Amino acid sequence: MNIQPIAFFHAPLGSKFGVPRQSGLVPSLPGEIVFVPEWAREEAVRGLAGFDWLWLVWGFSLNERAPKRPTVRPPRLGGNARMGVFATRSPFRPNNLGLSSVRLDRVEQAPGGCPIVHVLGADLADGTPIYDIKPYLPFTDSHPGARCGFVDAVAWHPLSVEWACGTDLPLAPHERELLEEVLRHDPRPSYQDEPARVYGMTYGTFNVRFSVSGGVLVVRSVSAASNR
């Protein structure tokens, strides 16, 4: 089967580093779905605005050359224990396909009649290919009380975020709040715990540098990115 993107995702996070590990972890994180010319037609999204949640089928395009293995190291287990790839949501999958539930914010009709779908809470990097969009139906898609395997047995504690770079930041207040929420979920690889290390990531048009020690993430600097 040959599948082609119907759209591409646009978001503040331009690389894998910093993208939430699951959809919904950062509920207010904005994103846009921009259709390729073949599907950039109003009739293709007719009725979509009547739903609150969507399923996105998308591609792990940043992992295309990564090796495929039958076991992976889930971040929830500290990056040390191995589980079967099909018992996890690891991005390193046989066919590089992802599935995310996102909140529909609005459907915009851009100039020329091309629709843009605005969503919240996605776990996709900027430029991610979208292969399909389907409405979320709570009477079939929700299963209250379902077991979550090894995830149920391990508590997750978000980081505290502190700012060491002062209050004179090139961020609007809402951008600072969103960035802080992203950082709270610890962008680092799960197997890295180096208090002296300074990490870097992009957020929108900014470069962000931070360090983590003892459950506290300290933002060291935020500066304008020179290559965006």
One Martini backbone bead per residue (centre of mass of N, CA, C, O) as a GRO file, in nm:
protein
  228
    1MET     BB    1   0.095   0.037   0.024
    2ASN     BB    2   0.037   0.374  -0.084
    3ILE     BB    3   0.101   0.667   0.100
    4GLN     BB    4  -0.015   1.006   0.123
    5PRO     BB    5  -0.022   1.315   0.201
    6ILE     BB    6  -0.285   1.552   0.294
    7ALA     BB    7  -0.086   1.694   0.504
    8PHE     BB    8   0.055   1.950   0.724
    9PHE     BB    9   0.225   2.032   1.013
   10HIS     BB   10   0.202   2.323   1.239
   11ALA     BB   11   0.452   2.429   1.485
   12PRO     BB   12   0.670   2.536   1.740
   13LEU     BB   13   0.805   2.248   1.705
   14GLY     BB   14   1.098   2.162   1.500
   15SER     BB   15   1.157   1.903   1.681
   16LYS     BB   16   1.175   1.633   1.882
   17PHE     BB   17   1.279   1.820   2.083
   18GLY     BB   18   0.999   1.882   2.310
   19VAL     BB   19   0.794   1.693   2.233
   20PRO     BB   20   0.538   1.554   2.339
   21ARG     BB   21   0.482   1.216   2.427
   22GLN     BB   22   0.177   1.311   2.431
   23SER     BB   23  -0.127   1.372   2.381
   24GLY     BB   24  -0.252   1.631   2.609
   25LEU     BB   25  -0.019   1.738   2.798
   26VAL     BB   26  -0.053   2.015   2.615
   27PRO     BB   27  -0.353   2.153   2.566
   28SER     BB   28  -0.255   2.456   2.436
   29LEU     BB   29  -0.104   2.351   2.200
   30PRO     BB   30  -0.054   2.464   1.889
   31GLY     BB   31  -0.200   2.382   1.558
   32GLU     BB   32  -0.166   2.311   1.197
   33ILE     BB   33  -0.363   2.206   0.915
   34VAL     BB   34  -0.220   2.171   0.588
   35PHE     BB   35  -0.314   2.121   0.277
   36VAL     BB   36  -0.292   1.979   0.001
   37PRO     BB   37  -0.412   2.063  -0.301
   38GLU     BB   38  -0.607   1.813  -0.340
   39TRP     BB   39  -0.740   1.881  -0.023
   40ALA     BB   40  -0.791   2.209  -0.055
   41ARG     BB   41  -1.117   2.172   0.033
   42GLU     BB   42  -1.417   2.234   0.168
   43GLU     BB   43  -1.558   1.948   0.124
   44ALA     BB   44  -1.344   1.780   0.298
   45VAL     BB   45  -1.458   1.947   0.584
   46ARG     BB   46  -1.744   1.890   0.591
   47GLY     BB   47  -1.853   1.884   0.939
   48LEU     BB   48  -1.598   1.907   1.130
   49ALA     BB   49  -1.686   2.149   1.328
   50GLY     BB   50  -1.886   1.944   1.503
   51PHE     BB   51  -1.623   1.864   1.648
   52ASP     BB   52  -1.391   1.828   1.926
   53TRP     BB   53  -1.242   1.563   1.818
   54LEU     BB   54  -0.939   1.406   1.685
   55TRP     BB   55  -0.787   1.193   1.453
   56LEU     BB   56  -0.440   1.130   1.383
   57VAL     BB   57  -0.262   1.029   1.095
   58TRP     BB   58   0.094   0.978   1.102
   59GLY     BB   59   0.447   1.062   1.059
   60PHE     BB   60   0.779   0.959   1.144
   61SER     BB   61   0.989   1.156   0.972
   62LEU     BB   62   1.244   1.171   1.187
   63ASN     BB   63   1.269   0.820   1.177
   64GLU     BB   64   1.328   0.674   0.899
   65ARG     BB   65   1.646   0.571   0.975
   66ALA     BB   66   1.573   0.414   1.204
   67PRO     BB   67   1.591   0.146   1.378
   68LYS     BB   68   1.429  -0.171   1.400
   69ARG     BB   69   1.270  -0.307   1.695
   70PRO     BB   70   1.103  -0.526   1.924
   71THR     BB   71   1.238  -0.328   2.134
   72VAL     BB   72   1.197  -0.079   2.396
   73ARG     BB   73   1.247   0.240   2.587
   74PRO     BB   74   1.051   0.366   2.807
   75PRO     BB   75   1.027   0.662   2.974
   76ARG     BB   76   0.847   0.561   3.216
   77LEU     BB   77   1.109   0.352   3.285
   78GLY     BB   78   1.381   0.541   3.239
   79GLY     BB   79   1.525   0.393   2.980
   80ASN     BB   80   1.599   0.074   3.072
   81ALA     BB   81   1.356  -0.078   3.012
   82ARG     BB   82   1.207  -0.338   2.821
   83MET     BB   83   0.967  -0.341   2.550
   84GLY     BB   84   0.738  -0.402   2.341
   85VAL     BB   85   0.655  -0.212   2.077
   86PHE     BB   86   0.333  -0.298   2.100
   87ALA     BB   87   0.339  -0.184   2.422
   88THR     BB   88   0.382   0.098   2.282
   89ARG     BB   89   0.448   0.461   2.174
   90SER     BB   90   0.676   0.449   2.005
   91PRO     BB   91   0.846   0.608   1.729
   92PHE     BB   92   0.984   0.315   1.679
   93ARG     BB   93   0.846   0.182   1.397
   94PRO     BB   94   0.788  -0.017   1.134
   95ASN     BB   95   0.585   0.230   0.983
   96ASN     BB   96   0.586   0.526   1.108
   97LEU     BB   97   0.311   0.540   1.274
   98GLY     BB   98   0.072   0.772   1.400
   99LEU     BB   99  -0.153   0.839   1.694
  100SER     BB  100  -0.386   1.117   1.758
  101SER     BB  101  -0.551   1.308   2.006
  102VAL     BB  102  -0.734   1.609   1.930
  103ARG     BB  103  -0.829   1.935   1.959
  104LEU     BB  104  -1.072   2.129   1.821
  105ASP     BB  105  -1.082   2.465   1.748
  106ARG     BB  106  -1.080   2.523   1.419
  107VAL     BB  107  -1.213   2.622   1.096
  108GLU     BB  108  -1.039   2.769   0.833
  109GLN     BB  109  -1.088   3.009   0.571
  110ALA     BB  110  -0.881   3.075   0.348
  111PRO     BB  111  -0.759   3.216   0.099
  112GLY     BB  112  -0.930   3.051  -0.168
  113GLY     BB  113  -1.076   2.818   0.028
  114CYS     BB  114  -0.861   2.706   0.218
  115PRO     BB  115  -0.831   2.489   0.464
  116ILE     BB  116  -0.773   2.523   0.826
  117VAL     BB  117  -0.671   2.321   1.097
  118HIS     BB  118  -0.722   2.380   1.437
  119VAL     BB  119  -0.524   2.265   1.713
  120LEU     BB  120  -0.487   2.089   2.036
  121GLY     BB  121  -0.238   1.890   2.194
  122ALA     BB  122  -0.010   1.799   2.023
  123ASP     BB  123   0.264   1.544   1.921
  124LEU     BB  124   0.394   1.741   1.689
  125ALA     BB  125   0.599   1.838   1.453
  126ASP     BB  126   0.713   2.039   1.237
  127GLY     BB  127   0.616   1.895   0.920
  128THR     BB  128   0.422   1.678   0.960
  129PRO     BB  129   0.268   1.417   0.821
  130ILE     BB  130  -0.065   1.370   0.702
  131TYR     BB  131  -0.292   1.087   0.631
  132ASP     BB  132  -0.532   1.137   0.848
  133ILE     BB  133  -0.883   1.218   0.936
  134LYS     BB  134  -1.081   1.168   1.239
  135PRO     BB  135  -1.342   1.140   1.430
  136TYR     BB  136  -1.428   1.157   1.759
  137LEU     BB  137  -1.602   0.888   1.947
  138PRO     BB  138  -1.710   0.833   2.266
  139PHE     BB  139  -1.898   0.568   2.230
  140THR     BB  140  -1.622   0.408   2.108
  141ASP     BB  141  -1.331   0.549   2.209
  142SER     BB  142  -1.422   0.519   2.508
  143HIS     BB  143  -1.258   0.351   2.815
  144PRO     BB  144  -1.338   0.336   3.112
  145GLY     BB  145  -1.100   0.166   3.319
  146ALA     BB  146  -0.868   0.096   3.161
  147ARG     BB  147  -0.590  -0.061   3.121
  148CYS     BB  148  -0.210   0.039   3.134
  149GLY     BB  149  -0.017  -0.142   3.238
  150PHE     BB  150   0.291  -0.019   3.319
  151VAL     BB  151   0.177   0.271   3.360
  152ASP     BB  152   0.021   0.218   3.633
  153ALA     BB  153   0.303   0.152   3.806
  154VAL     BB  154   0.404   0.454   3.717
  155ALA     BB  155   0.495   0.747   3.826
  156TRP     BB  156   0.444   1.093   3.728
  157HIS     BB  157   0.675   1.382   3.755
  158PRO     BB  158   0.677   1.685   3.708
  159LEU     BB  159   0.845   1.963   3.659
  160SER     BB  160   1.004   2.231   3.770
  161VAL     BB  161   1.001   2.585   3.678
  162GLU     BB  162   1.276   2.802   3.616
  163TRP     BB  163   1.415   3.145   3.596
  164ALA     BB  164   1.752   3.276   3.505
  165CYS     BB  165   1.685   3.518   3.269
  166GLY     BB  166   1.471   3.681   3.364
  167THR     BB  167   1.216   3.921   3.243
  168ASP     BB  168   1.374   3.989   2.969
  169LEU     BB  169   1.180   3.860   2.724
  170PRO     BB  170   1.092   3.741   2.383
  171LEU     BB  171   0.809   3.680   2.529
  172ALA     BB  172   0.505   3.623   2.547
  173PRO     BB  173   0.303   3.527   2.793
  174HIS     BB  174   0.178   3.279   2.636
  175GLU     BB  175   0.453   3.161   2.547
  176ARG     BB  176   0.565   3.108   2.826
  177GLU     BB  177   0.344   2.915   2.924
  178LEU     BB  178   0.382   2.699   2.703
  179LEU     BB  179   0.680   2.641   2.747
  180GLU     BB  180   0.654   2.555   3.042
  181GLU     BB  181   0.473   2.310   2.983
  182VAL     BB  182   0.671   2.159   2.807
  183LEU     BB  183   0.909   2.145   3.019
  184ARG     BB  184   0.760   1.992   3.250
  185HIS     BB  185   0.785   1.711   3.062
  186ASP     BB  186   1.068   1.657   2.979
  187PRO     BB  187   1.270   1.658   2.692
  188ARG     BB  188   1.454   1.452   2.768
  189PRO     BB  189   1.608   1.184   2.759
  190SER     BB  190   1.547   0.925   2.981
  191TYR     BB  191   1.873   0.846   3.009
  192GLN     BB  192   1.918   1.147   3.099
  193ASP     BB  193   2.126   1.267   3.399
  194GLU     BB  194   2.274   1.590   3.374
  195PRO     BB  195   2.311   1.863   3.566
  196ALA     BB  196   2.553   2.013   3.390
  197ARG     BB  197   2.377   2.016   3.151
  198VAL     BB  198   2.305   2.195   2.847
  199TYR     BB  199   2.015   2.247   2.678
  200GLY     BB  200   1.860   2.248   2.343
  201MET     BB  201   1.583   2.433   2.187
  202THR     BB  202   1.299   2.483   1.990
  203TYR     BB  203   1.056   2.770   1.990
  204GLY     BB  204   0.972   2.862   1.722
  205THR     BB  205   1.180   3.162   1.717
  206PHE     BB  206   1.341   3.002   1.950
  207ASN     BB  207   1.605   2.965   2.180
  208VAL     BB  208   1.650   2.706   2.428
  209ARG     BB  209   1.805   2.698   2.755
  210PHE     BB  210   1.876   2.413   2.980
  211SER     BB  211   1.843   2.264   3.309
  212VAL     BB  212   1.866   1.959   3.526
  213SER     BB  213   1.779   1.926   3.887
  214GLY     BB  214   1.599   1.767   4.115
  215GLY     BB  215   1.318   1.839   3.948
  216VAL     BB  216   1.458   2.103   3.815
  217LEU     BB  217   1.399   2.348   3.571
  218VAL     BB  218   1.635   2.569   3.411
  219VAL     BB  219   1.622   2.865   3.250
  220ARG     BB  220   1.890   3.029   3.085
  221SER     BB  221   1.774   3.090   2.779
  222VAL     BB  222   1.627   3.334   2.538
  223SER     BB  223   1.641   3.335   2.178
  224ALA     BB  224   1.675   3.421   1.869
  225ALA     BB  225   1.651   3.264   1.582
  226SER     BB  226   1.862   3.260   1.286
  227ASN     BB  227   1.710   3.002   1.098
  228ARG     BB  228   1.372   3.089   1.078
   0.00000   0.00000   0.00000
